[in-house]
Amino acid sequence: MVNFYLRSVNNFQEILKRKTFSKEELIVLIRSKGEERIQLLKRSQEVKNREVGNKVYFRGLIEFSNICSKDCLYCGIRKGNEKVLRYHAKDEEILDACRFAWKNGFASVVLQSGELSTPAFVDRVDKLLKKIKQLSNNELGITLSCGEQTLETYKRWFESGAHRYLLRIESSNRELYYKIHPKNDDHSFEKRIEALGFLKEAGYQVGTGVMIGLPFQTYEDLANDLLFMKKLDIDMCGMGPYLEHEDTPLYQYRNMLMSKQERFNLALNMVAVLRLLMPDINIAAATALQAIDPAGREKALAVGANVIMPNLTPCEYREEYQLYENKPCLDEDAELCRNCLEARIELAGAEIGYNEWGDSRHFIKRMQTGK
Ligand code: 5AD
Ligand code: FES
């Protein structure tokens, strides 16, 4: 028994030292518990500090509209949820939040919304991008998270000043994808993959991610998700635990789920393993972690994440942007959020990269090698 234990620990140590991993090895890492898990988390922190440094970059998150044309089965703001009051934040409100970010040294903002692709929406985003660049002396970096669009739209937004884009694949397993999305043309797995290709073609730093602990999801799916990100050669990742929402169809499977704490631990393991697999990308500490553990995002920063997205959405709208239940910071204003973040990040031993874009090192290398 003791020998067996030693052999498995040694083997685990060997895996941790690798630079490339088989699917089976990834599964061993993702599933690790106890002493082995501590080793994994320690290793990912070392790799992070070596490859991208100890700095955490802020991206001020502005959820500027919850109007959505899609019906994803997990999402609280899906079109079919009639309980949600729909809003479009006013231009001035969005620009004020951007000004706040700029003046407070955040260096970047993320504009996120439900998915629309009407000409009016595309134009509106385009105009906002130009105004944000103008008000900040061209200094604010802008990430968009506005769903699937045409190549032409992505190119237009890029020209107008967006330089990063987040589009989560949600799950790289086609079968699972269709268990969590309606099976129709509006929710096509192939189109989502195509959109990720368009984003690269348009020149963005591309981010994707998945939900962790979904009903029907296996450890093999999660290992494949990581391999998918590696193959796509992404620059950024945001991934977090799946949280059931009462007003969504996927809620019916809540009895199949792991406990929230298990999903939380699994999400941290995924962040740590991704850091080993793709050492120089930017990894965001997902807000969904904080919905389970108040210090959830800081815990992710300690094991591999290096980006955090403080919520700058005007307070009056936050109640209506509940993708999942218990979404944190619903009643805090931006200033408060910033202060509590600062204190916690410093306690977590990291340094804040104020006034720095903190671009993905992976992207910078990709540009240098012309890939
Ligand atoms: N639980 C966790 N994450 C969710 N998202 C949407 N709904 C949920 C949920 N119920 C995530 C999706 C989406 C991102 C904006 O929020 O991954 O891409
Ligand atoms: Fe809005 Fe999926 S429900 S993007």
mmCIF file of C-alpha atoms and ligand atoms in Angstrom:
data_model
loop_
_atom_site.group_PDB
_atom_site.id
_atom_site.type_symbol
_atom_site.label_atom_id
_atom_site.label_comp_id
_atom_site.label_asym_id
_atom_site.label_seq_id
_atom_site.Cartn_x
_atom_site.Cartn_y
_atom_site.Cartn_z
ATOM 1 C CA MET A 1 0.000 0.000 0.000
ATOM 2 C CA VAL A 2 2.716 2.457 1.008
ATOM 3 C CA ASN A 3 4.735 1.539 -2.079
ATOM 4 C CA PHE A 4 1.753 2.014 -4.301
ATOM 5 C CA TYR A 5 1.151 5.412 -2.743
ATOM 6 C CA LEU A 6 4.758 6.469 -3.284
ATOM 7 C CA ARG A 7 4.661 5.283 -6.881
ATOM 8 C CA SER A 8 1.521 7.241 -7.647
ATOM 9 C CA VAL A 9 2.889 10.404 -6.003
ATOM 10 C CA ASN A 10 6.151 10.053 -7.936
ATOM 11 C CA ASN A 11 4.241 9.568 -11.111
ATOM 12 C CA PHE A 12 2.183 12.669 -10.346
ATOM 13 C CA GLN A 13 5.376 14.667 -9.770
ATOM 14 C CA GLU A 14 6.668 13.457 -13.124
ATOM 15 C CA ILE A 15 3.504 14.609 -14.886
ATOM 16 C CA LEU A 16 3.726 18.016 -13.228
ATOM 17 C CA LYS A 17 7.171 18.592 -14.720
ATOM 18 C CA ARG A 18 6.041 17.971 -18.296
ATOM 19 C CA LYS A 19 5.471 20.598 -20.937
ATOM 20 C CA THR A 20 3.156 18.493 -23.050
ATOM 21 C CA PHE A 21 0.423 16.282 -21.686
ATOM 22 C CA SER A 22 -1.606 13.372 -22.969
ATOM 23 C CA LYS A 23 -5.349 13.415 -22.425
ATOM 24 C CA GLU A 24 -4.973 10.769 -19.715
ATOM 25 C CA GLU A 25 -2.384 12.853 -17.897
ATOM 26 C CA LEU A 26 -4.624 15.902 -18.065
ATOM 27 C CA ILE A 27 -7.439 13.884 -16.531
ATOM 28 C CA VAL A 28 -5.158 12.799 -13.658
ATOM 29 C CA LEU A 29 -4.261 16.432 -13.005
ATOM 30 C CA ILE A 30 -7.819 17.753 -13.304
ATOM 31 C CA ARG A 31 -9.097 15.097 -10.868
ATOM 32 C CA SER A 32 -6.338 15.497 -8.312
ATOM 33 C CA LYS A 33 -7.268 15.834 -4.656
ATOM 34 C CA GLY A 34 -5.493 16.157 -1.297
ATOM 35 C CA GLU A 35 -1.698 16.262 -1.320
ATOM 36 C CA GLU A 36 -1.460 15.858 -5.088
ATOM 37 C CA ARG A 37 -3.799 18.770 -5.645
ATOM 38 C CA ILE A 38 -1.669 20.949 -3.376
ATOM 39 C CA GLN A 39 1.339 20.037 -5.537
ATOM 40 C CA LEU A 40 -0.568 20.940 -8.700
ATOM 41 C CA LEU A 41 -1.661 24.330 -7.359
ATOM 42 C CA LYS A 42 1.855 25.089 -6.154
ATOM 43 C CA ARG A 43 3.343 24.175 -9.505
ATOM 44 C CA SER A 44 0.843 26.291 -11.471
ATOM 45 C CA GLN A 45 1.664 29.294 -9.324
ATOM 46 C CA GLU A 46 5.365 28.792 -10.021
ATOM 47 C CA VAL A 47 4.760 28.489 -13.747
ATOM 48 C CA LYS A 48 2.570 31.575 -13.736
ATOM 49 C CA ASN A 49 5.146 33.691 -11.909
ATOM 50 C CA ARG A 50 7.911 32.486 -14.205
ATOM 51 C CA GLU A 51 6.019 32.911 -17.469
ATOM 52 C CA VAL A 52 3.751 35.941 -16.997
ATOM 53 C CA GLY A 53 4.936 37.413 -13.692
ATOM 54 C CA ASN A 54 3.120 38.224 -10.485
ATOM 55 C CA LYS A 55 1.005 41.071 -11.859
ATOM 56 C CA VAL A 56 -2.768 41.073 -12.059
ATOM 57 C CA TYR A 57 -4.421 43.176 -14.758
ATOM 58 C CA PHE A 58 -7.785 44.875 -14.330
ATOM 59 C CA ARG A 59 -10.435 44.896 -17.033
ATOM 60 C CA GLY A 60 -13.425 46.990 -16.016
ATOM 61 C CA LEU A 61 -16.522 45.002 -16.954
ATOM 62 C CA ILE A 62 -19.480 46.902 -18.408
ATOM 63 C CA GLU A 63 -22.533 44.751 -19.094
ATOM 64 C CA PHE A 64 -24.117 47.330 -21.350
ATOM 65 C CA SER A 65 -27.206 45.416 -22.495
ATOM 66 C CA ASN A 66 -29.024 42.228 -21.513
ATOM 67 C CA ILE A 67 -31.116 42.052 -24.667
ATOM 68 C CA CYS A 68 -30.317 38.709 -26.257
ATOM 69 C CA SER A 69 -31.480 36.932 -29.399
ATOM 70 C CA LYS A 70 -30.369 33.545 -28.112
ATOM 71 C CA ASP A 71 -31.846 30.915 -25.871
ATOM 72 C CA CYS A 72 -28.911 29.071 -24.310
ATOM 73 C CA LEU A 73 -30.425 26.597 -21.875
ATOM 74 C CA TYR A 74 -28.209 27.593 -18.921
ATOM 75 C CA CYS A 75 -28.274 31.362 -19.176
ATOM 76 C CA GLY A 76 -30.401 33.581 -16.927
ATOM 77 C CA ILE A 77 -30.757 36.311 -19.550
ATOM 78 C CA ARG A 78 -31.826 33.981 -22.379
ATOM 79 C CA LYS A 79 -34.461 35.363 -24.687
ATOM 80 C CA GLY A 80 -37.103 33.026 -23.286
ATOM 81 C CA ASN A 81 -36.768 34.299 -19.702
ATOM 82 C CA GLU A 82 -39.635 36.712 -19.449
ATOM 83 C CA LYS A 83 -38.911 37.577 -15.823
ATOM 84 C CA VAL A 84 -35.938 39.686 -16.837
ATOM 85 C CA LEU A 85 -36.413 43.407 -17.441
ATOM 86 C CA ARG A 86 -34.450 44.215 -20.550
ATOM 87 C CA TYR A 87 -32.127 47.215 -20.698
ATOM 88 C CA HIS A 88 -29.690 49.047 -22.899
ATOM 89 C CA ALA A 89 -27.407 51.278 -20.839
ATOM 90 C CA LYS A 90 -27.263 54.803 -22.210
ATOM 91 C CA ASP A 91 -24.153 55.899 -24.095
ATOM 92 C CA GLU A 92 -23.316 58.426 -21.390
ATOM 93 C CA GLU A 93 -23.533 55.771 -18.678
ATOM 94 C CA ILE A 94 -21.198 53.495 -20.593
ATOM 95 C CA LEU A 95 -18.772 56.305 -21.301
ATOM 96 C CA ASP A 96 -18.843 57.364 -17.632
ATOM 97 C CA ALA A 97 -17.882 53.832 -16.587
ATOM 98 C CA CYS A 98 -15.046 53.917 -19.133
ATOM 99 C CA ARG A 99 -13.878 57.271 -17.828
ATOM 100 C CA PHE A 100 -13.888 55.825 -14.321
ATOM 101 C CA ALA A 101 -11.780 52.873 -15.497
ATOM 102 C CA TRP A 102 -9.323 55.124 -17.303
ATOM 103 C CA LYS A 103 -8.938 57.577 -14.417
ATOM 104 C CA ASN A 104 -8.419 54.765 -11.947
ATOM 105 C CA GLY A 105 -5.628 53.142 -13.909
ATOM 106 C CA PHE A 106 -7.616 50.095 -15.066
ATOM 107 C CA ALA A 107 -6.130 50.470 -18.568
ATOM 108 C CA SER A 108 -8.779 48.236 -20.179
ATOM 109 C CA VAL A 109 -12.511 47.693 -20.241
ATOM 110 C CA VAL A 110 -14.650 44.756 -21.337
ATOM 111 C CA LEU A 111 -17.906 45.601 -23.092
ATOM 112 C CA GLN A 112 -20.243 42.656 -22.665
ATOM 113 C CA SER A 113 -23.838 42.203 -23.770
ATOM 114 C CA GLY A 114 -26.424 39.714 -24.847
ATOM 115 C CA GLU A 115 -26.059 38.598 -28.432
ATOM 116 C CA LEU A 116 -27.596 40.777 -31.134
ATOM 117 C CA SER A 117 -26.461 41.221 -34.699
ATOM 118 C CA THR A 118 -28.904 43.793 -36.046
ATOM 119 C CA PRO A 119 -27.368 46.638 -38.053
ATOM 120 C CA ALA A 120 -28.448 49.064 -35.299
ATOM 121 C CA PHE A 121 -26.565 47.062 -32.653
ATOM 122 C CA VAL A 122 -23.460 46.683 -34.807
ATOM 123 C CA ASP A 123 -23.468 50.439 -35.478
ATOM 124 C CA ARG A 124 -23.996 51.274 -31.852
ATOM 125 C CA VAL A 125 -21.023 49.201 -30.695
ATOM 126 C CA ASP A 126 -18.938 50.707 -33.461
ATOM 127 C CA LYS A 127 -19.760 54.253 -32.366
ATOM 128 C CA LEU A 128 -19.132 53.421 -28.712
ATOM 129 C CA LEU A 129 -15.708 52.025 -29.544
ATOM 130 C CA LYS A 130 -14.728 55.232 -31.291
ATOM 131 C CA LYS A 131 -16.016 57.360 -28.431
ATOM 132 C CA ILE A 132 -14.163 55.313 -25.817
ATOM 133 C CA LYS A 133 -10.937 55.683 -27.731
ATOM 134 C CA GLN A 134 -11.556 59.420 -28.028
ATOM 135 C CA LEU A 135 -12.354 60.053 -24.368
ATOM 136 C CA SER A 136 -9.283 58.172 -23.208
ATOM 137 C CA ASN A 137 -6.724 59.699 -25.514
ATOM 138 C CA ASN A 138 -6.578 56.338 -27.281
ATOM 139 C CA GLU A 139 -5.292 54.784 -24.085
ATOM 140 C CA LEU A 140 -8.072 52.474 -22.867
ATOM 141 C CA GLY A 141 -7.775 48.947 -24.181
ATOM 142 C CA ILE A 142 -11.119 47.463 -25.230
ATOM 143 C CA THR A 143 -12.227 43.848 -25.081
ATOM 144 C CA LEU A 144 -15.572 42.921 -26.600
ATOM 145 C CA SER A 145 -17.809 40.076 -25.512
ATOM 146 C CA CYS A 146 -20.852 40.419 -27.765
ATOM 147 C CA GLY A 147 -21.228 36.938 -29.168
ATOM 148 C CA GLU A 148 -21.147 35.560 -32.685
ATOM 149 C CA GLN A 149 -20.935 38.072 -35.504
ATOM 150 C CA THR A 150 -19.908 38.053 -39.158
ATOM 151 C CA LEU A 151 -16.271 38.405 -40.165
ATOM 152 C CA GLU A 152 -17.147 41.810 -41.575
ATOM 153 C CA THR A 153 -18.534 43.004 -38.224
ATOM 154 C CA TYR A 154 -15.539 41.667 -36.329
ATOM 155 C CA LYS A 155 -13.225 43.492 -38.756
ATOM 156 C CA ARG A 156 -15.203 46.698 -38.451
ATOM 157 C CA TRP A 157 -15.108 46.663 -34.652
ATOM 158 C CA PHE A 158 -11.394 45.891 -34.729
ATOM 159 C CA GLU A 159 -10.784 48.895 -37.006
ATOM 160 C CA SER A 160 -12.757 51.053 -34.558
ATOM 161 C CA GLY A 161 -10.556 50.154 -31.611
ATOM 162 C CA ALA A 162 -11.445 46.777 -30.075
ATOM 163 C CA HIS A 163 -8.395 44.553 -29.842
ATOM 164 C CA ARG A 164 -9.475 41.611 -27.711
ATOM 165 C CA TYR A 165 -12.569 39.448 -27.975
ATOM 166 C CA LEU A 166 -14.068 36.859 -25.651
ATOM 167 C CA LEU A 167 -16.245 34.128 -27.092
ATOM 168 C CA ARG A 168 -16.574 31.073 -24.922
ATOM 169 C CA ILE A 169 -17.061 27.749 -26.665
ATOM 170 C CA GLU A 170 -18.927 26.712 -23.453
ATOM 171 C CA SER A 171 -18.115 23.051 -24.215
ATOM 172 C CA SER A 172 -15.905 21.670 -26.967
ATOM 173 C CA ASN A 173 -17.899 18.414 -27.013
ATOM 174 C CA ARG A 174 -20.447 18.825 -29.800
ATOM 175 C CA GLU A 175 -22.890 16.433 -28.147
ATOM 176 C CA LEU A 176 -22.710 18.210 -24.811
ATOM 177 C CA TYR A 177 -22.946 21.560 -26.595
ATOM 178 C CA TYR A 178 -26.329 20.538 -27.931
ATOM 179 C CA LYS A 179 -27.464 19.383 -24.507
ATOM 180 C CA ILE A 180 -26.946 22.912 -23.200
ATOM 181 C CA HIS A 181 -28.134 24.803 -26.283
ATOM 182 C CA PRO A 182 -31.250 24.430 -28.416
ATOM 183 C CA LYS A 183 -30.564 22.271 -31.464
ATOM 184 C CA ASN A 184 -31.118 24.830 -34.177
ATOM 185 C CA ASP A 185 -29.288 27.025 -36.604
ATOM 186 C CA ASP A 186 -29.150 29.944 -34.184
ATOM 187 C CA HIS A 187 -27.087 27.841 -31.795
ATOM 188 C CA SER A 188 -24.843 25.979 -34.225
ATOM 189 C CA PHE A 189 -21.666 24.465 -32.774
ATOM 190 C CA GLU A 190 -19.943 24.749 -36.147
ATOM 191 C CA LYS A 191 -20.811 28.431 -36.445
ATOM 192 C CA ARG A 192 -19.359 29.115 -33.026
ATOM 193 C CA ILE A 193 -16.097 27.476 -34.012
ATOM 194 C CA GLU A 194 -16.137 29.391 -37.274
ATOM 195 C CA ALA A 195 -16.639 32.646 -35.349
ATOM 196 C CA LEU A 196 -13.519 31.908 -33.275
ATOM 197 C CA GLY A 197 -11.603 31.533 -36.566
ATOM 198 C CA PHE A 198 -13.019 34.844 -37.824
ATOM 199 C CA LEU A 199 -11.805 36.577 -34.681
ATOM 200 C CA LYS A 200 -8.270 35.387 -35.285
ATOM 201 C CA GLU A 201 -8.469 36.374 -38.910
ATOM 202 C CA ALA A 202 -9.641 39.868 -37.946
ATOM 203 C CA GLY A 203 -6.538 40.279 -35.752
ATOM 204 C CA TYR A 204 -7.928 40.093 -32.219
ATOM 205 C CA GLN A 205 -6.365 38.611 -29.134
ATOM 206 C CA VAL A 206 -8.826 35.773 -28.856
ATOM 207 C CA GLY A 207 -10.236 34.415 -25.640
ATOM 208 C CA THR A 208 -12.478 31.455 -25.119
ATOM 209 C CA GLY A 209 -13.541 29.257 -22.229
ATOM 210 C CA VAL A 210 -15.970 26.691 -20.916
ATOM 211 C CA MET A 211 -18.311 26.103 -18.024
ATOM 212 C CA ILE A 212 -17.143 23.571 -15.470
ATOM 213 C CA GLY A 213 -19.419 21.103 -13.711
ATOM 214 C CA LEU A 214 -22.209 21.102 -16.295
ATOM 215 C CA PRO A 215 -24.762 18.315 -16.164
ATOM 216 C CA PHE A 216 -23.618 15.398 -18.395
ATOM 217 C CA GLN A 217 -20.035 16.703 -18.457
ATOM 218 C CA THR A 218 -17.238 14.172 -17.878
ATOM 219 C CA TYR A 219 -13.598 14.603 -16.853
ATOM 220 C CA GLU A 220 -12.674 13.519 -20.348
ATOM 221 C CA ASP A 221 -14.778 16.398 -21.726
ATOM 222 C CA LEU A 222 -12.851 18.824 -19.540
ATOM 223 C CA ALA A 223 -9.487 17.419 -20.667
ATOM 224 C CA ASN A 224 -10.682 17.748 -24.265
ATOM 225 C CA ASP A 225 -11.729 21.337 -23.573
ATOM 226 C CA LEU A 226 -8.162 22.134 -22.527
ATOM 227 C CA LEU A 227 -6.762 20.387 -25.610
ATOM 228 C CA PHE A 228 -9.245 22.334 -27.740
ATOM 229 C CA MET A 229 -7.885 25.612 -26.356
ATOM 230 C CA LYS A 230 -4.333 24.465 -26.999
ATOM 231 C CA LYS A 231 -5.150 23.447 -30.567
ATOM 232 C CA LEU A 232 -6.937 26.722 -31.242
ATOM 233 C CA ASP A 233 -3.828 28.437 -29.863
ATOM 234 C CA ILE A 234 -5.921 30.943 -27.897
ATOM 235 C CA ASP A 235 -4.424 34.026 -26.247
ATOM 236 C CA MET A 236 -6.814 34.322 -23.300
ATOM 237 C CA CYS A 237 -9.196 32.179 -21.327
ATOM 238 C CA GLY A 238 -12.088 32.801 -18.991
ATOM 239 C CA MET A 239 -13.718 29.755 -17.494
ATOM 240 C CA GLY A 240 -15.679 29.172 -14.339
ATOM 241 C CA PRO A 241 -18.106 26.886 -12.571
ATOM 242 C CA TYR A 242 -21.554 26.310 -14.018
ATOM 243 C CA LEU A 243 -24.211 27.679 -11.650
ATOM 244 C CA GLU A 244 -27.774 26.556 -12.061
ATOM 245 C CA HIS A 245 -30.382 29.265 -12.620
ATOM 246 C CA GLU A 246 -33.951 28.607 -11.572
ATOM 247 C CA ASP A 247 -35.508 30.264 -14.611
ATOM 248 C CA THR A 248 -33.659 28.208 -17.219
ATOM 249 C CA PRO A 249 -34.416 24.810 -18.783
ATOM 250 C CA LEU A 250 -31.125 23.289 -17.584
ATOM 251 C CA TYR A 251 -32.313 23.731 -13.995
ATOM 252 C CA GLN A 252 -34.234 20.469 -14.328
ATOM 253 C CA TYR A 253 -30.912 18.587 -14.129
ATOM 254 C CA ARG A 254 -29.786 20.223 -10.880
ATOM 255 C CA ASN A 255 -29.874 16.903 -9.053
ATOM 256 C CA MET A 256 -27.143 15.556 -11.323
ATOM 257 C CA LEU A 257 -24.684 18.259 -10.376
ATOM 258 C CA MET A 258 -21.657 18.037 -8.136
ATOM 259 C CA SER A 259 -21.859 20.188 -5.023
ATOM 260 C CA LYS A 260 -20.978 23.847 -5.538
ATOM 261 C CA GLN A 261 -17.793 23.382 -3.543
ATOM 262 C CA GLU A 262 -16.754 20.494 -5.788
ATOM 263 C CA ARG A 263 -17.442 22.575 -8.889
ATOM 264 C CA PHE A 264 -15.413 25.378 -7.371
ATOM 265 C CA ASN A 265 -12.442 23.104 -6.655
ATOM 266 C CA LEU A 266 -12.674 21.581 -10.102
ATOM 267 C CA ALA A 267 -12.693 25.039 -11.697
ATOM 268 C CA LEU A 268 -9.531 25.975 -9.784
ATOM 269 C CA ASN A 269 -7.910 22.732 -10.923
ATOM 270 C CA MET A 270 -8.830 23.544 -14.532
ATOM 271 C CA VAL A 271 -7.217 26.990 -14.227
ATOM 272 C CA ALA A 272 -4.079 25.437 -12.761
ATOM 273 C CA VAL A 273 -3.837 22.741 -15.434
ATOM 274 C CA LEU A 274 -4.418 25.244 -18.235
ATOM 275 C CA ARG A 275 -1.554 27.341 -16.845
ATOM 276 C CA LEU A 276 0.724 24.305 -17.192
ATOM 277 C CA LEU A 277 -0.544 23.518 -20.695
ATOM 278 C CA MET A 278 -0.474 27.106 -22.022
ATOM 279 C CA PRO A 279 1.999 28.920 -19.739
ATOM 280 C CA ASP A 280 2.037 32.342 -21.420
ATOM 281 C CA ILE A 281 -1.669 33.085 -22.024
ATOM 282 C CA ASN A 282 -3.833 35.447 -19.972
ATOM 283 C CA ILE A 283 -6.299 33.649 -17.727
ATOM 284 C CA ALA A 284 -9.179 35.529 -16.106
ATOM 285 C CA ALA A 285 -10.401 34.773 -12.610
ATOM 286 C CA ALA A 286 -14.086 34.170 -13.403
ATOM 287 C CA THR A 287 -16.718 36.127 -11.498
ATOM 288 C CA ALA A 288 -18.741 32.911 -11.139
ATOM 289 C CA LEU A 289 -16.069 31.684 -8.686
ATOM 290 C CA GLN A 290 -16.999 34.538 -6.393
ATOM 291 C CA ALA A 291 -20.633 33.456 -6.423
ATOM 292 C CA ILE A 292 -19.541 30.296 -4.564
ATOM 293 C CA ASP A 293 -16.700 31.616 -2.423
ATOM 294 C CA PRO A 294 -16.319 35.321 -1.562
ATOM 295 C CA ALA A 295 -12.562 35.001 -2.081
ATOM 296 C CA GLY A 296 -12.998 32.794 -5.153
ATOM 297 C CA ARG A 297 -11.396 35.058 -7.693
ATOM 298 C CA GLU A 298 -8.384 35.731 -5.495
ATOM 299 C CA LYS A 299 -7.951 31.989 -5.041
ATOM 300 C CA ALA A 300 -7.836 31.636 -8.826
ATOM 301 C CA LEU A 301 -5.222 34.407 -9.001
ATOM 302 C CA ALA A 302 -3.073 32.425 -6.604
ATOM 303 C CA VAL A 303 -3.082 29.313 -8.824
ATOM 304 C CA GLY A 304 -2.670 30.545 -12.368
ATOM 305 C CA ALA A 305 -5.067 33.357 -13.298
ATOM 306 C CA ASN A 306 -3.638 36.845 -13.949
ATOM 307 C CA VAL A 307 -6.632 38.941 -15.014
ATOM 308 C CA ILE A 308 -9.620 40.155 -13.012
ATOM 309 C CA MET A 309 -12.719 41.943 -14.250
ATOM 310 C CA PRO A 310 -14.099 44.359 -11.623
ATOM 311 C CA ASN A 311 -17.736 45.093 -12.345
ATOM 312 C CA LEU A 312 -18.316 48.675 -13.498
ATOM 313 C CA THR A 313 -21.868 48.135 -14.740
ATOM 314 C CA PRO A 314 -24.122 50.925 -13.429
ATOM 315 C CA CYS A 315 -25.746 49.494 -10.268
ATOM 316 C CA GLU A 316 -29.317 49.957 -11.447
ATOM 317 C CA TYR A 317 -28.740 47.376 -14.212
ATOM 318 C CA ARG A 318 -26.855 44.723 -12.286
ATOM 319 C CA GLU A 319 -29.971 43.056 -10.930
ATOM 320 C CA GLU A 320 -31.015 42.378 -14.533
ATOM 321 C CA TYR A 321 -27.726 40.870 -15.661
ATOM 322 C CA GLN A 322 -27.933 37.703 -13.623
ATOM 323 C CA LEU A 323 -26.502 34.988 -15.838
ATOM 324 C CA TYR A 324 -26.566 32.740 -12.780
ATOM 325 C CA GLU A 325 -27.877 32.919 -9.230
ATOM 326 C CA ASN A 326 -26.004 34.672 -6.402
ATOM 327 C CA LYS A 327 -24.088 36.864 -8.803
ATOM 328 C CA PRO A 328 -21.862 38.953 -6.511
ATOM 329 C CA CYS A 329 -21.543 42.723 -6.103
ATOM 330 C CA LEU A 330 -25.103 43.506 -7.113
ATOM 331 C CA ASP A 331 -25.317 46.469 -4.802
ATOM 332 C CA GLU A 332 -21.794 47.816 -4.730
ATOM 333 C CA ASP A 333 -20.788 50.843 -6.671
ATOM 334 C CA ALA A 334 -17.653 50.799 -8.739
ATOM 335 C CA GLU A 335 -15.500 52.627 -6.220
ATOM 336 C CA LEU A 336 -16.342 50.207 -3.448
ATOM 337 C CA CYS A 337 -15.636 47.276 -5.666
ATOM 338 C CA ARG A 338 -12.252 48.679 -6.521
ATOM 339 C CA ASN A 339 -11.264 49.218 -2.905
ATOM 340 C CA CYS A 340 -12.214 45.773 -1.750
ATOM 341 C CA LEU A 341 -10.493 44.239 -4.752
ATOM 342 C CA GLU A 342 -7.274 46.073 -4.086
ATOM 343 C CA ALA A 343 -7.103 44.957 -0.509
ATOM 344 C CA ARG A 344 -7.824 41.351 -1.368
ATOM 345 C CA ILE A 345 -5.387 41.146 -4.255
ATOM 346 C CA GLU A 346 -2.630 42.552 -2.147
ATOM 347 C CA LEU A 347 -3.474 40.060 0.585
ATOM 348 C CA ALA A 348 -3.257 37.296 -2.016
ATOM 349 C CA GLY A 349 0.347 38.414 -2.553
ATOM 350 C CA ALA A 350 -0.088 39.695 -6.111
ATOM 351 C CA GLU A 351 0.675 43.095 -7.543
ATOM 352 C CA ILE A 352 -1.797 45.168 -9.573
ATOM 353 C CA GLY A 353 -0.634 46.217 -13.030
ATOM 354 C CA TYR A 354 -2.173 49.698 -12.980
ATOM 355 C CA ASN A 355 -2.072 51.614 -16.254
ATOM 356 C CA GLU A 356 -0.752 48.626 -18.152
ATOM 357 C CA TRP A 357 -2.659 46.838 -20.873
ATOM 358 C CA GLY A 358 -1.185 43.538 -19.804
ATOM 359 C CA ASP A 359 -1.568 41.987 -23.242
ATOM 360 C CA SER A 360 -1.304 38.258 -23.517
ATOM 361 C CA ARG A 361 2.374 37.344 -23.874
ATOM 362 C CA HIS A 362 1.234 34.480 -26.010
ATOM 363 C CA PHE A 363 -0.338 36.933 -28.448
ATOM 364 C CA ILE A 364 2.781 39.097 -28.546
ATOM 365 C CA LYS A 365 4.878 36.032 -29.402
ATOM 366 C CA ARG A 366 2.287 34.934 -31.966
ATOM 367 C CA MET A 367 2.598 38.294 -33.709
ATOM 368 C CA GLN A 368 6.383 38.167 -33.636
ATOM 369 C CA THR A 369 6.483 34.735 -35.231
ATOM 370 C CA GLY A 370 3.689 35.630 -37.673
ATOM 371 C CA LYS A 371 1.521 32.630 -36.728
HETATM 372 N N1 5AD B 1 -23.406 29.517 -14.939
HETATM 373 C C1 5AD B 1 -22.123 29.872 -15.169
HETATM 374 N N2 5AD B 1 -21.737 30.625 -16.205
HETATM 375 C C2 5AD B 1 -22.691 31.068 -17.046
HETATM 376 N N3 5AD B 1 -22.618 31.818 -18.154
HETATM 377 C C3 5AD B 1 -23.855 31.987 -18.635
HETATM 378 N N4 5AD B 1 -24.755 31.358 -17.845
HETATM 379 C C4 5AD B 1 -24.046 30.761 -16.860
HETATM 380 C C5 5AD B 1 -24.393 29.950 -15.748
HETATM 381 N N5 5AD B 1 -25.660 29.603 -15.497
HETATM 382 C C6 5AD B 1 -21.353 32.243 -18.736
HETATM 383 C C7 5AD B 1 -21.211 31.676 -20.141
HETATM 384 C C8 5AD B 1 -21.093 32.899 -21.013
HETATM 385 C C9 5AD B 1 -20.594 33.936 -20.035
HETATM 386 C C10 5AD B 1 -20.850 35.340 -20.446
HETATM 387 O O1 5AD B 1 -21.283 33.638 -18.842
HETATM 388 O O2 5AD B 1 -20.039 30.897 -20.220
HETATM 389 O O3 5AD B 1 -20.230 32.743 -22.093
HETATM 390 FE FE1 FES B 2 -27.757 35.066 -24.481
HETATM 391 FE FE2 FES B 2 -26.772 32.579 -24.804
HETATM 392 S S1 FES B 2 -28.685 33.223 -24.008
HETATM 393 S S2 FES B 2 -25.854 34.402 -25.356
#
